[in-house]
Coordinates of C-alpha atoms in Angstrom, one line a residue:
V26 CA 166.1 111.5 -44.5
Q27 CA 167.7 112.8 -41.3
L28 CA 168.8 110.1 -38.9
E29 CA 168.7 111.9 -35.6
P30 CA 168.9 111.9 -32.7
W31 CA 171.4 109.1 -32.8
P32 CA 170.7 106.4 -30.2
V33 CA 174.2 105.0 -30.9
V34 CA 177.1 106.3 -32.9
S35 CA 180.0 104.5 -34.4
V36 CA 183.5 105.8 -33.8
N37 CA 186.4 104.0 -35.4
S38 CA 184.6 100.7 -35.0
M39 CA 183.5 101.4 -31.4
R40 CA 179.8 101.7 -30.6
I41 CA 179.1 104.3 -28.0
P42 CA 175.5 104.6 -26.7
F43 CA 174.4 108.1 -25.7
L44 CA 173.6 108.4 -22.0
S45 CA 170.7 110.5 -23.0
P46 CA 169.4 111.5 -26.4
P47 CA 170.8 114.7 -27.9
T48 CA 168.4 117.6 -28.1
D49 CA 167.2 118.5 -31.5
G50 CA 166.8 122.0 -33.1
E51 CA 169.0 124.8 -34.0
E52 CA 168.5 126.6 -30.6
T53 CA 170.8 124.4 -28.6
P54 CA 174.5 124.1 -29.7
L55 CA 174.4 120.3 -29.8
W56 CA 178.2 120.1 -29.8
R57 CA 178.1 121.2 -26.1
H58 CA 176.2 118.0 -25.2
P59 CA 178.5 116.1 -22.9
E60 CA 178.3 112.8 -24.8
V61 CA 179.1 114.6 -28.0
G62 CA 182.0 116.3 -26.4
L63 CA 183.2 112.9 -25.3
I64 CA 182.9 111.5 -28.8
D65 CA 184.8 114.5 -30.1
W66 CA 187.7 113.7 -27.7
L67 CA 187.6 110.0 -28.6
I68 CA 187.7 110.7 -32.3
Q69 CA 190.7 113.0 -31.8
L70 CA 192.5 110.2 -30.1
S71 CA 191.5 107.7 -32.8
F72 CA 192.3 110.1 -35.7
P73 CA 195.3 112.2 -34.6
L74 CA 195.8 113.3 -38.2
L75 CA 192.7 115.5 -37.9
L76 CA 194.4 117.6 -35.3
P77 CA 196.7 119.6 -37.7
L78 CA 193.7 120.8 -39.8
E79 CA 193.5 124.2 -38.0
R80 CA 197.3 124.6 -38.2
M81 CA 197.3 123.7 -41.8
T82 CA 194.4 126.1 -42.6
T83 CA 196.3 129.0 -40.9
A84 CA 199.4 128.2 -43.0
A85 CA 197.3 127.9 -46.2
L86 CA 195.6 131.2 -45.6
S87 CA 199.1 132.8 -45.7
G88 CA 199.9 131.0 -48.9
D89 CA 201.9 128.1 -47.4
L90 CA 200.6 124.8 -48.8
S91 CA 203.4 122.7 -47.5
L92 CA 201.3 121.4 -44.5
L93 CA 198.5 120.6 -46.9
L94 CA 200.8 118.4 -49.0
E95 CA 202.2 116.8 -45.9
L96 CA 198.8 116.0 -44.5
R97 CA 197.7 114.5 -47.9
G98 CA 200.7 112.2 -47.7
K99 CA 200.0 111.1 -44.2
M100 CA 196.3 110.6 -44.8
D101 CA 197.0 108.5 -47.9
Q102 CA 199.4 106.4 -45.9
R103 CA 197.0 105.9 -42.9
D104 CA 193.8 105.5 -44.9
G105 CA 195.5 103.3 -47.5
V106 CA 196.4 100.7 -44.9
Q107 CA 192.7 100.4 -43.7
H108 CA 191.4 100.6 -47.3
D109 CA 193.7 97.8 -48.5
S110 CA 192.9 95.7 -45.5
V111 CA 189.1 95.9 -46.1
F112 CA 189.5 95.1 -49.8
S113 CA 192.2 92.5 -49.4
E114 CA 190.0 89.7 -50.7
W115 CA 188.2 91.7 -53.4
R116 CA 189.4 91.7 -57.0
L117 CA 191.0 95.0 -57.9
T118 CA 191.0 96.5 -61.4
L119 CA 192.9 99.8 -61.9
L120 CA 191.0 101.8 -64.5
Q121 CA 192.3 104.7 -66.6
M122 CA 189.8 107.0 -68.3
S123 CA 190.5 109.8 -70.8
R124 CA 189.4 113.3 -69.9
A125 CA 188.3 115.8 -72.5
D126 CA 191.7 117.5 -72.4
G127 CA 193.5 114.2 -73.0
S128 CA 194.8 113.7 -69.4
T129 CA 194.1 110.5 -67.5
L130 CA 191.6 110.0 -64.7
E131 CA 192.3 107.0 -62.5
A132 CA 189.8 104.9 -60.5
R133 CA 189.8 101.7 -58.5
L134 CA 187.2 99.0 -59.3
Y135 CA 186.6 96.3 -56.7
H136 CA 184.6 93.1 -57.2
P137 CA 183.7 91.2 -54.0
P138 CA 184.8 87.6 -53.5
G139 CA 182.9 85.0 -55.3
S140 CA 181.5 87.4 -58.0
G141 CA 183.3 85.6 -60.8
D142 CA 182.2 86.9 -64.3
T143 CA 178.8 88.1 -63.2
L144 CA 177.9 91.6 -64.2
L145 CA 177.3 93.4 -60.9
P146 CA 175.5 96.6 -59.9
V147 CA 178.1 99.2 -59.1
V148 CA 178.5 102.0 -56.5
L149 CA 180.3 105.0 -58.0
W150 CA 182.1 106.4 -54.9
F151 CA 183.5 109.8 -54.3
H152 CA 185.7 110.2 -51.2
G153 CA 185.4 113.1 -48.7
G154 CA 188.1 115.6 -47.6
G155 CA 186.8 119.1 -48.1
Y156 CA 187.6 119.0 -51.8
T157 CA 191.3 119.4 -50.8
L158 CA 192.3 116.1 -49.1
S159 CA 192.1 112.3 -49.3
T160 CA 192.3 109.9 -52.2
A161 CA 190.4 107.0 -53.8
R162 CA 192.0 104.8 -51.2
D163 CA 189.9 106.4 -48.4
S164 CA 189.0 104.4 -45.3
H165 CA 185.5 105.8 -45.1
G166 CA 184.5 104.4 -48.4
A167 CA 186.2 101.1 -47.7
T168 CA 184.3 100.7 -44.4
F169 CA 181.0 101.6 -46.1
A170 CA 181.7 99.1 -48.9
A171 CA 182.4 96.3 -46.4
E172 CA 179.2 97.1 -44.4
L173 CA 177.2 97.2 -47.6
A174 CA 178.6 93.9 -48.7
A175 CA 177.6 92.4 -45.3
M176 CA 174.1 93.9 -45.5
V177 CA 173.4 92.4 -48.9
A178 CA 175.1 89.1 -48.2
E179 CA 171.9 87.2 -49.3
A180 CA 171.3 89.6 -52.2
P181 CA 173.1 90.2 -55.5
K182 CA 176.7 91.3 -54.9
V183 CA 177.8 94.9 -55.6
A184 CA 181.0 96.2 -57.2
W185 CA 182.7 99.3 -55.9
L186 CA 184.3 102.0 -58.0
S187 CA 186.3 104.7 -56.2
V188 CA 187.3 107.7 -58.3
E189 CA 190.6 109.7 -58.0
Y190 CA 189.0 113.0 -58.8
R191 CA 191.2 116.1 -58.9
L192 CA 191.6 118.3 -55.7
A193 CA 191.7 122.0 -55.0
P194 CA 193.5 124.3 -54.8
E195 CA 195.4 122.9 -57.8
H196 CA 192.2 122.1 -59.5
P197 CA 189.2 124.2 -58.5
F198 CA 185.5 123.7 -59.5
P199 CA 184.4 122.2 -61.8
A200 CA 187.3 119.8 -62.1
A201 CA 185.9 117.4 -59.5
P202 CA 182.4 117.0 -61.0
L203 CA 183.9 116.9 -64.5
D204 CA 185.9 113.9 -63.3
G205 CA 182.8 112.4 -61.7
A206 CA 180.9 112.8 -65.0
T207 CA 183.8 111.2 -66.9
A208 CA 183.7 108.2 -64.6
L209 CA 179.9 107.9 -65.0
E210 CA 180.0 108.2 -68.7
Y211 CA 182.8 105.5 -68.8
I212 CA 180.7 102.9 -67.0
C213 CA 177.4 103.9 -68.8
D214 CA 178.8 102.4 -72.0
A215 CA 177.2 98.9 -72.0
S216 CA 180.0 97.1 -73.9
R217 CA 182.8 98.7 -71.8
A218 CA 180.9 98.0 -68.6
A219 CA 180.5 94.4 -69.6
S220 CA 184.2 94.1 -70.2
I221 CA 184.9 95.1 -66.6
K222 CA 182.0 92.9 -65.3
I223 CA 179.6 95.6 -64.2
D224 CA 176.0 96.2 -65.1
S225 CA 175.6 99.6 -66.8
S226 CA 171.9 99.6 -66.1
A227 CA 172.5 99.4 -62.3
I228 CA 174.7 102.3 -61.4
H229 CA 174.4 103.9 -57.9
V230 CA 176.2 107.2 -57.1
A231 CA 177.5 107.9 -53.6
G232 CA 179.9 110.0 -51.6
A233 CA 180.8 111.5 -48.2
S234 CA 181.1 115.1 -47.3
A235 CA 182.8 116.9 -50.2
G236 CA 182.5 113.6 -52.2
A237 CA 178.8 113.8 -51.6
G238 CA 178.9 117.2 -53.1
V239 CA 180.6 115.8 -56.2
A240 CA 178.1 112.9 -56.3
A241 CA 175.1 115.4 -56.1
A242 CA 176.5 117.5 -58.9
V243 CA 177.1 114.4 -61.1
A244 CA 173.6 113.1 -60.4
T245 CA 172.0 116.4 -61.2
D246 CA 173.9 116.6 -64.4
A247 CA 173.0 113.0 -65.3
A248 CA 169.3 113.7 -64.6
R249 CA 169.3 116.8 -66.8
R250 CA 170.8 114.7 -69.7
G251 CA 168.5 111.8 -69.1
V252 CA 171.3 109.4 -67.9
A253 CA 169.9 106.7 -65.7
V254 CA 171.3 106.5 -62.2
R255 CA 169.5 104.0 -59.9
S256 CA 170.1 105.8 -56.6
L257 CA 172.1 108.6 -54.9
F258 CA 173.5 108.3 -51.4
L259 CA 174.9 111.4 -49.7
D260 CA 176.6 111.1 -46.3
E261 CA 176.8 114.5 -44.6
P262 CA 177.1 116.3 -47.9
C263 CA 179.2 119.5 -48.3
L264 CA 177.1 121.5 -50.7
D265 CA 177.1 125.3 -50.0
P266 CA 180.1 127.5 -50.7
R267 CA 178.6 130.3 -48.6
A268 CA 179.4 128.2 -45.5
N269 CA 177.2 130.4 -43.4
S270 CA 174.2 128.3 -42.5
A271 CA 172.7 128.1 -39.0
S272 CA 174.5 124.8 -38.4
F273 CA 177.8 126.5 -39.0
A274 CA 177.1 128.9 -36.2
V275 CA 175.6 126.3 -33.8
N276 CA 178.4 123.7 -34.4
S277 CA 181.3 126.1 -34.7
A278 CA 183.2 124.5 -31.8
T279 CA 183.7 121.2 -33.5
T280 CA 187.3 120.2 -33.9
I281 CA 186.5 117.2 -36.2
A282 CA 185.7 119.4 -39.1
P283 CA 186.9 122.9 -38.1
V284 CA 184.7 125.7 -39.5
A285 CA 187.8 127.7 -40.6
W286 CA 189.1 124.7 -42.6
L287 CA 185.7 124.1 -44.3
R288 CA 185.5 127.8 -45.3
W289 CA 189.1 127.8 -46.6
S290 CA 188.4 124.6 -48.6
W291 CA 185.5 126.3 -50.2
S292 CA 187.5 129.4 -50.9
V293 CA 190.1 127.4 -53.0
Y294 CA 187.6 124.9 -54.5
Y295 CA 185.1 127.6 -55.6
P296 CA 187.1 130.9 -55.8
F297 CA 184.3 132.8 -57.5
E298 CA 182.3 135.8 -56.4
H299 CA 178.8 134.5 -56.8
A300 CA 178.0 131.2 -55.0
D301 CA 174.9 130.6 -57.2
A302 CA 176.8 130.7 -60.5
V303 CA 176.5 127.9 -62.9
S304 CA 179.2 126.4 -65.0
D305 CA 178.5 124.9 -68.4
R306 CA 177.3 121.7 -66.9
F307 CA 177.3 121.8 -63.1
F308 CA 175.5 123.6 -60.4
V309 CA 177.9 124.3 -57.5
L310 CA 174.7 124.3 -55.5
P311 CA 172.9 121.2 -56.7
R312 CA 169.7 122.3 -55.0
L313 CA 169.5 125.3 -57.3
A314 CA 168.9 123.0 -60.3
E315 CA 165.6 123.5 -62.1
P316 CA 162.7 122.0 -60.2
D317 CA 161.8 119.9 -63.2
V318 CA 165.3 118.3 -63.0
L319 CA 165.2 117.6 -59.3
G320 CA 161.6 116.3 -59.5
S321 CA 161.9 114.4 -62.7
P322 CA 161.7 110.6 -63.0
A323 CA 165.3 110.8 -64.3
H324 CA 166.6 112.0 -60.9
P325 CA 167.6 109.0 -58.8
T326 CA 166.0 108.0 -55.5
T327 CA 168.1 109.8 -52.9
L328 CA 169.1 109.1 -49.3
V329 CA 170.6 112.1 -47.5
I330 CA 172.2 111.5 -44.1
T331 CA 173.0 114.4 -41.8
A332 CA 174.7 114.5 -38.4
S333 CA 173.3 116.7 -35.6
A334 CA 176.7 118.1 -34.5
D335 CA 178.0 118.7 -38.0
P336 CA 178.4 122.3 -39.4
L337 CA 177.2 120.8 -42.7
R338 CA 173.9 119.6 -41.3
A339 CA 171.7 122.4 -42.7
E340 CA 173.1 122.0 -46.2
G341 CA 172.0 118.3 -46.4
A342 CA 168.6 119.2 -45.0
A343 CA 168.2 122.0 -47.6
Y344 CA 169.1 119.6 -50.4
A345 CA 166.7 116.9 -49.1
E346 CA 163.9 119.5 -48.9
A347 CA 164.7 120.7 -52.5
L348 CA 164.2 117.1 -53.7
R349 CA 160.8 116.9 -52.1

């Protein structure tokens, strides 16, 4: 599902109506639309930490990762404040899961106020950040969780599980989806799930940007193995290491997600020669999974959201088309 053109966009809790609807199609560089340019400028004011991305990328290409580490710390500090504020009244449980190599995977489980001992459906969330940035205390996920809680105020409450998956370049593919699968397997165990007050039969997988890529890989693997996932939500998914789609060319001027940074992120997350290669369990390109997997009843109902001015737009559209 592509939600475009946007009649209204949300920028850091501000709602900005378009003066005229953005044009659709790959022929027109949508980023040059005056209202989109205004939004780009406003986002840069609202999120000044995004500005060093190009400078950090230039340094990283020369082998200097100091700016990457600095940016991670600043983002964790900034996002953590908003994250903790959103979840201030939710019950937090810090989980530790064992990876196959014996190391520990951490995750943050939140139960909404008033949930008590009820076993709740759970959203298994993977944060964005180009596979190289951000943490389980991301502000994007927190905002989405709050909005979801408000939307289902009259329906059963939903728990939120945010995974601290490993990042590149220290941990390239398939470390992130392996962590995602570990988290899914952890909560699929009915007795363990019951002990942390979640319903193992009502698991929903979701993510934003790179996190959506992790979510898609985890859901594809789960479908292949017959593991039940209720639904899959992908917000502007980052799915294709080739980073050469039409939307990359059309939206190359964006400063919110600089193309150079996206390509560098892929180069360190998936530093392999063939972009269609398959690991033992995961497709780096989930849409290349066997048609009988993507089309099987085991594959969850999926919502894909793309943004017209996003370099990643075509990747989300291609994945949605593969699911059809």
